[in-house]
């Protein structure tokens, strides 16, 4: 299992706010890796650094053997990294179909785009049911499925998900969790998942990092972390 993404000692600032204080994380080919931790710990900043939305102060980010820490967001998408940002921003007046097609903006081969569309609709049958409906009229969970589907339309090798379960009904959180597993295992997309729902994140990932005040506080095998007393106390509500 080769290395796909590697952050080494990454430091990131917003003006004088020292948000990432030397973060090193890896995602290997085929893995789902989770980033857990409290609000403001720096998880979203890690995703912004990877996608080129925010420049880093020092350290390195390598993807597929190449340095990407100076590449812009468009180049990074073309290299196969798609991000689903927090807050599920759909184009509300456009149909589900047209929202999905927006995700294929880097591609030109119509037959391949159609194939991806079919793959996404198989992953998210609810989107198929709502295919011609305006995206803004769907529930939060359905909109979350749509933004994940839209990110998949770029045909990524690495999918970055920022809080996909935030504000979503528990039943749909389960559906989304299952879809993430299928995207990883069946569609062979590696996943870096940021979640405050630590239990869900640890259940569906193979490895995880707990981020606290801009640093990796703990890391390891997700199944082991689920049983770790420090993780239980700090991230799983003491259960
Ligand atoms: P959340 O789940 O709330 O997004 P997070 O773990 O993803 O939390 P970040 O959003 O990465 O955390 O924020 C890390 C730190 O950087 C926080 O102290 C935050 O206040 C600060 N920060 C984030 N964005 C900015 C910004 N645009 N300007 C100034 N400070 C920022």
mmCIF file of C-alpha atoms and ligand atoms in Angstrom:
data_model
loop_
_atom_site.group_PDB
_atom_site.id
_atom_site.type_symbol
_atom_site.label_atom_id
_atom_site.label_comp_id
_atom_site.label_asym_id
_atom_site.label_seq_id
_atom_site.Cartn_x
_atom_site.Cartn_y
_atom_site.Cartn_z
ATOM 1 C CA UNK A 1 0.000 0.000 0.000
ATOM 2 C CA UNK A 2 1.855 3.089 -1.263
ATOM 3 C CA UNK A 3 1.792 6.516 0.257
ATOM 4 C CA UNK A 4 -0.662 8.875 -1.442
ATOM 5 C CA UNK A 5 -0.567 12.019 0.704
ATOM 6 C CA UNK A 6 2.031 13.091 3.198
ATOM 7 C CA UNK A 7 2.118 16.236 5.331
ATOM 8 C CA UNK A 8 5.379 16.837 7.182
ATOM 9 C CA UNK A 9 5.680 19.362 9.959
ATOM 10 C CA UNK A 10 3.153 21.724 8.373
ATOM 11 C CA UNK A 11 2.792 25.146 9.981
ATOM 12 C CA UNK A 12 0.013 27.523 8.971
ATOM 13 C CA UNK A 13 -0.956 31.013 10.142
ATOM 14 C CA UNK A 14 -3.946 33.297 9.701
ATOM 15 C CA UNK A 15 -2.220 36.665 10.237
ATOM 16 C CA UNK A 16 -1.049 36.193 13.806
ATOM 17 C CA UNK A 17 -3.188 33.153 14.622
ATOM 18 C CA UNK A 18 -0.878 30.128 14.750
ATOM 19 C CA UNK A 19 -3.387 27.502 13.524
ATOM 20 C CA UNK A 20 -1.161 24.524 12.598
ATOM 21 C CA UNK A 21 1.927 23.995 14.735
ATOM 22 C CA UNK A 22 3.842 21.313 12.886
ATOM 23 C CA UNK A 23 1.337 18.722 11.667
ATOM 24 C CA UNK A 24 2.494 15.447 10.089
ATOM 25 C CA UNK A 25 -0.111 13.064 8.692
ATOM 26 C CA UNK A 26 -0.189 10.390 6.007
ATOM 27 C CA UNK A 27 -2.869 8.833 3.840
ATOM 28 C CA UNK A 28 -1.922 5.632 2.049
ATOM 29 C CA UNK A 29 -3.446 4.413 -1.186
ATOM 30 C CA UNK A 30 -6.846 2.827 -0.474
ATOM 31 C CA UNK A 31 -7.201 4.054 3.103
ATOM 32 C CA UNK A 32 -9.896 5.982 4.907
ATOM 33 C CA UNK A 33 -8.173 8.177 7.482
ATOM 34 C CA UNK A 34 -10.086 10.255 10.041
ATOM 35 C CA UNK A 35 -9.180 13.558 11.682
ATOM 36 C CA UNK A 36 -11.072 14.044 14.921
ATOM 37 C CA UNK A 37 -10.905 16.821 17.518
ATOM 38 C CA UNK A 38 -12.749 19.782 18.982
ATOM 39 C CA UNK A 39 -13.965 22.910 17.244
ATOM 40 C CA UNK A 40 -11.103 25.175 16.297
ATOM 41 C CA UNK A 41 -8.435 22.471 16.707
ATOM 42 C CA UNK A 42 -7.223 22.981 13.131
ATOM 43 C CA UNK A 43 -8.885 20.170 11.186
ATOM 44 C CA UNK A 44 -10.363 22.390 8.471
ATOM 45 C CA UNK A 45 -7.056 24.231 8.203
ATOM 46 C CA UNK A 46 -5.365 20.925 7.354
ATOM 47 C CA UNK A 47 -7.830 20.440 4.484
ATOM 48 C CA UNK A 48 -7.372 24.038 3.319
ATOM 49 C CA UNK A 49 -3.599 23.527 3.295
ATOM 50 C CA UNK A 50 -3.895 20.318 1.226
ATOM 51 C CA UNK A 51 -6.243 21.863 -1.345
ATOM 52 C CA UNK A 52 -4.130 24.997 -1.779
ATOM 53 C CA UNK A 53 -6.851 27.297 -0.432
ATOM 54 C CA UNK A 54 -4.460 28.522 2.246
ATOM 55 C CA UNK A 55 -0.694 28.702 1.879
ATOM 56 C CA UNK A 56 1.487 27.063 4.516
ATOM 57 C CA UNK A 57 4.280 28.831 6.387
ATOM 58 C CA UNK A 58 6.632 25.849 6.517
ATOM 59 C CA UNK A 59 6.802 22.089 6.179
ATOM 60 C CA UNK A 60 5.853 20.060 3.128
ATOM 61 C CA UNK A 61 2.825 18.497 1.475
ATOM 62 C CA UNK A 62 3.403 15.691 -1.028
ATOM 63 C CA UNK A 63 0.765 13.926 -3.084
ATOM 64 C CA UNK A 64 1.480 10.994 -5.367
ATOM 65 C CA UNK A 65 5.207 11.638 -5.056
ATOM 66 C CA UNK A 66 5.026 15.335 -5.981
ATOM 67 C CA UNK A 67 5.281 18.451 -3.885
ATOM 68 C CA UNK A 68 1.935 20.292 -3.940
ATOM 69 C CA UNK A 69 2.423 22.904 -1.258
ATOM 70 C CA UNK A 70 2.796 25.676 -3.834
ATOM 71 C CA UNK A 71 0.143 24.441 -6.293
ATOM 72 C CA UNK A 72 -3.138 26.327 -6.665
ATOM 73 C CA UNK A 73 -6.584 24.798 -5.988
ATOM 74 C CA UNK A 74 -7.348 24.203 -9.704
ATOM 75 C CA UNK A 75 -4.127 22.260 -10.267
ATOM 76 C CA UNK A 76 -4.780 20.205 -7.164
ATOM 77 C CA UNK A 77 -8.298 19.229 -8.350
ATOM 78 C CA UNK A 78 -6.820 18.161 -11.691
ATOM 79 C CA UNK A 79 -4.267 16.040 -9.842
ATOM 80 C CA UNK A 80 -7.119 14.035 -8.337
ATOM 81 C CA UNK A 81 -7.915 15.624 -4.977
ATOM 82 C CA UNK A 82 -11.554 16.700 -4.428
ATOM 83 C CA UNK A 83 -12.802 18.437 -1.321
ATOM 84 C CA UNK A 84 -16.302 18.596 0.107
ATOM 85 C CA UNK A 85 -16.221 21.687 2.328
ATOM 86 C CA UNK A 86 -18.250 22.104 5.486
ATOM 87 C CA UNK A 87 -21.738 23.539 5.038
ATOM 88 C CA UNK A 88 -22.963 21.633 1.944
ATOM 89 C CA UNK A 89 -23.205 24.451 -0.547
ATOM 90 C CA UNK A 90 -25.388 23.312 -3.422
ATOM 91 C CA UNK A 91 -26.610 25.495 -6.265
ATOM 92 C CA UNK A 92 -30.157 25.722 -4.848
ATOM 93 C CA UNK A 93 -32.061 26.617 -7.998
ATOM 94 C CA UNK A 94 -30.313 24.081 -10.197
ATOM 95 C CA UNK A 95 -31.474 20.488 -10.497
ATOM 96 C CA UNK A 96 -29.661 17.597 -8.841
ATOM 97 C CA UNK A 97 -28.441 16.551 -12.275
ATOM 98 C CA UNK A 98 -26.985 19.961 -13.126
ATOM 99 C CA UNK A 99 -25.358 20.254 -9.702
ATOM 100 C CA UNK A 100 -23.641 16.923 -10.313
ATOM 101 C CA UNK A 101 -22.489 17.930 -13.791
ATOM 102 C CA UNK A 102 -20.875 21.072 -12.329
ATOM 103 C CA UNK A 103 -18.501 18.709 -10.532
ATOM 104 C CA UNK A 104 -17.190 17.438 -13.876
ATOM 105 C CA UNK A 105 -15.937 20.879 -14.948
ATOM 106 C CA UNK A 106 -12.354 19.655 -15.331
ATOM 107 C CA UNK A 107 -13.404 16.843 -17.713
ATOM 108 C CA UNK A 108 -14.380 16.710 -21.365
ATOM 109 C CA UNK A 109 -15.060 13.056 -22.285
ATOM 110 C CA UNK A 110 -18.874 12.820 -22.365
ATOM 111 C CA UNK A 111 -19.021 9.013 -22.177
ATOM 112 C CA UNK A 112 -16.759 8.982 -19.126
ATOM 113 C CA UNK A 113 -18.758 11.759 -17.475
ATOM 114 C CA UNK A 114 -21.923 9.709 -18.020
ATOM 115 C CA UNK A 115 -20.229 6.695 -16.410
ATOM 116 C CA UNK A 116 -19.316 8.755 -13.352
ATOM 117 C CA UNK A 117 -22.873 10.053 -13.162
ATOM 118 C CA UNK A 118 -24.151 6.493 -13.096
ATOM 119 C CA UNK A 119 -21.661 5.519 -10.430
ATOM 120 C CA UNK A 120 -22.735 8.459 -8.239
ATOM 121 C CA UNK A 121 -26.447 7.651 -8.680
ATOM 122 C CA UNK A 122 -25.742 4.027 -7.727
ATOM 123 C CA UNK A 123 -23.946 5.206 -4.585
ATOM 124 C CA UNK A 124 -26.746 7.634 -3.658
ATOM 125 C CA UNK A 125 -30.102 6.229 -4.830
ATOM 126 C CA UNK A 126 -31.876 9.203 -3.228
ATOM 127 C CA UNK A 127 -30.221 11.496 -5.750
ATOM 128 C CA UNK A 128 -31.672 9.349 -8.500
ATOM 129 C CA UNK A 129 -35.148 9.764 -7.017
ATOM 130 C CA UNK A 130 -34.640 13.532 -6.895
ATOM 131 C CA UNK A 131 -32.774 13.847 -10.190
ATOM 132 C CA UNK A 132 -34.726 16.718 -11.738
ATOM 133 C CA UNK A 133 -35.683 18.416 -8.476
ATOM 134 C CA UNK A 134 -34.160 21.800 -7.491
ATOM 135 C CA UNK A 135 -31.304 21.055 -5.067
ATOM 136 C CA UNK A 136 -32.413 23.758 -2.614
ATOM 137 C CA UNK A 137 -35.668 21.923 -1.921
ATOM 138 C CA UNK A 138 -33.945 18.799 -0.549
ATOM 139 C CA UNK A 139 -33.220 17.962 3.102
ATOM 140 C CA UNK A 140 -29.829 18.698 4.655
ATOM 141 C CA UNK A 141 -28.796 15.056 4.445
ATOM 142 C CA UNK A 142 -29.774 14.821 0.793
ATOM 143 C CA UNK A 143 -27.843 18.004 0.044
ATOM 144 C CA UNK A 144 -24.826 16.463 1.763
ATOM 145 C CA UNK A 145 -25.142 13.425 -0.514
ATOM 146 C CA UNK A 146 -25.302 15.791 -3.463
ATOM 147 C CA UNK A 147 -22.112 17.662 -2.579
ATOM 148 C CA UNK A 148 -20.267 14.375 -2.048
ATOM 149 C CA UNK A 149 -21.618 13.164 -5.395
ATOM 150 C CA UNK A 150 -20.547 16.411 -7.039
ATOM 151 C CA UNK A 151 -17.001 15.983 -5.673
ATOM 152 C CA UNK A 152 -16.925 12.429 -7.069
ATOM 153 C CA UNK A 153 -17.790 13.775 -10.528
ATOM 154 C CA UNK A 154 -14.213 15.109 -10.701
ATOM 155 C CA UNK A 155 -13.148 11.446 -10.457
ATOM 156 C CA UNK A 156 -10.784 11.923 -7.512
ATOM 157 C CA UNK A 157 -8.219 9.483 -6.180
ATOM 158 C CA UNK A 158 -8.412 11.253 -2.835
ATOM 159 C CA UNK A 159 -11.633 12.633 -1.383
ATOM 160 C CA UNK A 160 -11.463 15.157 1.463
ATOM 161 C CA UNK A 161 -14.648 15.419 3.525
ATOM 162 C CA UNK A 162 -15.175 18.224 6.052
ATOM 163 C CA UNK A 163 -17.805 17.315 8.665
ATOM 164 C CA UNK A 164 -20.265 15.432 6.445
ATOM 165 C CA UNK A 165 -22.482 14.524 9.433
ATOM 166 C CA UNK A 166 -22.826 18.034 10.852
ATOM 167 C CA UNK A 167 -26.473 18.983 11.440
ATOM 168 C CA UNK A 168 -27.824 15.882 9.711
ATOM 169 C CA UNK A 169 -30.564 13.561 10.996
ATOM 170 C CA UNK A 170 -29.079 10.359 12.564
ATOM 171 C CA UNK A 171 -30.739 8.075 10.017
ATOM 172 C CA UNK A 172 -29.110 9.914 7.134
ATOM 173 C CA UNK A 173 -25.761 10.037 8.959
ATOM 174 C CA UNK A 174 -25.799 6.243 8.796
ATOM 175 C CA UNK A 175 -26.593 6.285 5.091
ATOM 176 C CA UNK A 176 -23.794 8.764 4.445
ATOM 177 C CA UNK A 177 -21.354 6.700 6.525
ATOM 178 C CA UNK A 178 -22.242 3.608 4.470
ATOM 179 C CA UNK A 179 -21.779 5.514 1.228
ATOM 180 C CA UNK A 180 -18.335 6.708 2.335
ATOM 181 C CA UNK A 181 -17.348 3.084 3.025
ATOM 182 C CA UNK A 182 -18.587 2.035 -0.438
ATOM 183 C CA UNK A 183 -16.812 4.930 -2.165
ATOM 184 C CA UNK A 184 -13.613 3.836 -0.450
ATOM 185 C CA UNK A 185 -13.878 0.069 -0.902
ATOM 186 C CA UNK A 186 -15.761 -0.324 -4.158
ATOM 187 C CA UNK A 187 -14.854 2.808 -6.071
ATOM 188 C CA UNK A 188 -11.258 2.665 -4.714
ATOM 189 C CA UNK A 189 -11.144 6.291 -3.642
ATOM 190 C CA UNK A 190 -8.885 7.104 -0.683
ATOM 191 C CA UNK A 191 -10.629 9.269 1.912
ATOM 192 C CA UNK A 192 -9.515 11.845 4.466
ATOM 193 C CA UNK A 193 -12.490 12.461 6.736
ATOM 194 C CA UNK A 194 -12.784 15.370 9.181
ATOM 195 C CA UNK A 195 -15.472 14.674 11.762
ATOM 196 C CA UNK A 196 -16.683 15.829 15.138
ATOM 197 C CA UNK A 197 -18.778 12.678 15.253
ATOM 198 C CA UNK A 198 -15.694 10.785 16.423
ATOM 199 C CA UNK A 199 -17.470 7.500 16.931
ATOM 200 C CA UNK A 200 -18.742 7.373 13.357
ATOM 201 C CA UNK A 201 -15.365 8.513 12.012
ATOM 202 C CA UNK A 202 -13.450 5.853 13.964
ATOM 203 C CA UNK A 203 -15.877 3.142 12.901
ATOM 204 C CA UNK A 204 -15.496 3.778 9.192
ATOM 205 C CA UNK A 205 -11.775 4.611 9.043
ATOM 206 C CA UNK A 206 -8.712 2.389 9.291
ATOM 207 C CA UNK A 207 -6.493 4.980 10.967
ATOM 208 C CA UNK A 208 -7.101 8.282 12.706
ATOM 209 C CA UNK A 209 -5.401 11.367 14.103
ATOM 210 C CA UNK A 210 -6.793 13.406 16.972
ATOM 211 C CA UNK A 211 -5.991 17.079 16.439
ATOM 212 C CA UNK A 212 -5.760 19.441 19.406
ATOM 213 C CA UNK A 213 -4.650 23.094 19.289
ATOM 214 C CA UNK A 214 -2.932 22.769 15.948
ATOM 215 C CA UNK A 215 -1.030 19.544 16.666
ATOM 216 C CA UNK A 216 -1.511 15.797 16.383
ATOM 217 C CA UNK A 217 -2.370 14.785 19.954
ATOM 218 C CA UNK A 218 -2.908 11.053 19.316
ATOM 219 C CA UNK A 219 -2.853 8.775 16.324
ATOM 220 C CA UNK A 220 -3.214 5.132 15.467
ATOM 221 C CA UNK A 221 -5.409 2.325 14.315
ATOM 222 C CA UNK A 222 -9.081 3.420 14.495
ATOM 223 C CA UNK A 223 -10.363 0.185 16.058
ATOM 224 C CA UNK A 224 -7.746 0.531 18.815
ATOM 225 C CA UNK A 225 -8.484 4.220 19.335
ATOM 226 C CA UNK A 226 -12.184 3.384 19.827
ATOM 227 C CA UNK A 227 -11.120 1.336 22.877
ATOM 228 C CA UNK A 228 -8.500 3.788 24.144
ATOM 229 C CA UNK A 229 -9.489 5.351 27.481
ATOM 230 C CA UNK A 230 -8.027 8.771 26.551
ATOM 231 C CA UNK A 231 -10.052 8.777 23.331
ATOM 232 C CA UNK A 232 -13.170 7.675 25.218
ATOM 233 C CA UNK A 233 -12.773 10.486 27.746
ATOM 234 C CA UNK A 234 -11.847 13.241 25.327
ATOM 235 C CA UNK A 235 -13.658 12.394 22.102
ATOM 236 C CA UNK A 236 -16.393 9.885 22.788
ATOM 237 C CA UNK A 237 -18.157 11.615 25.659
ATOM 238 C CA UNK A 238 -16.605 9.367 28.326
ATOM 239 C CA UNK A 239 -18.561 6.244 27.323
HETATM 240 P P1 LIG B 1 -14.082 23.702 12.997
HETATM 241 O O1 LIG B 1 -14.615 22.344 13.114
HETATM 242 O O2 LIG B 1 -14.763 24.703 13.873
HETATM 243 O O3 LIG B 1 -13.913 24.184 11.590
HETATM 244 P P2 LIG B 1 -11.331 23.117 13.001
HETATM 245 O O4 LIG B 1 -10.677 22.088 13.861
HETATM 246 O O5 LIG B 1 -11.581 22.748 11.613
HETATM 247 O O6 LIG B 1 -12.646 23.611 13.646
HETATM 248 P P3 LIG B 1 -9.957 25.418 11.971
HETATM 249 O O7 LIG B 1 -11.150 25.955 11.279
HETATM 250 O O8 LIG B 1 -8.894 24.789 11.171
HETATM 251 O O9 LIG B 1 -10.403 24.389 13.103
HETATM 252 O O10 LIG B 1 -9.339 26.577 12.851
HETATM 253 C C1 LIG B 1 -8.092 26.489 13.535
HETATM 254 C C2 LIG B 1 -7.768 27.830 14.215
HETATM 255 O O11 LIG B 1 -7.562 28.844 13.242
HETATM 256 C C3 LIG B 1 -8.868 28.348 15.126
HETATM 257 O O12 LIG B 1 -8.259 28.971 16.233
HETATM 258 C C4 LIG B 1 -9.582 29.360 14.268
HETATM 259 O O13 LIG B 1 -10.190 30.358 15.076
HETATM 260 C C5 LIG B 1 -8.458 29.924 13.443
HETATM 261 N N1 LIG B 1 -8.939 30.387 12.106
HETATM 262 C C6 LIG B 1 -9.556 29.628 11.168
HETATM 263 N N2 LIG B 1 -9.827 30.349 10.065
HETATM 264 C C7 LIG B 1 -9.366 31.597 10.307
HETATM 265 C C8 LIG B 1 -9.325 32.810 9.557
HETATM 266 N N3 LIG B 1 -9.824 32.870 8.312
HETATM 267 N N4 LIG B 1 -8.796 33.893 10.148
HETATM 268 C C9 LIG B 1 -8.276 33.850 11.411
HETATM 269 N N5 LIG B 1 -8.264 32.737 12.167
HETATM 270 C C10 LIG B 1 -8.799 31.622 11.630
#
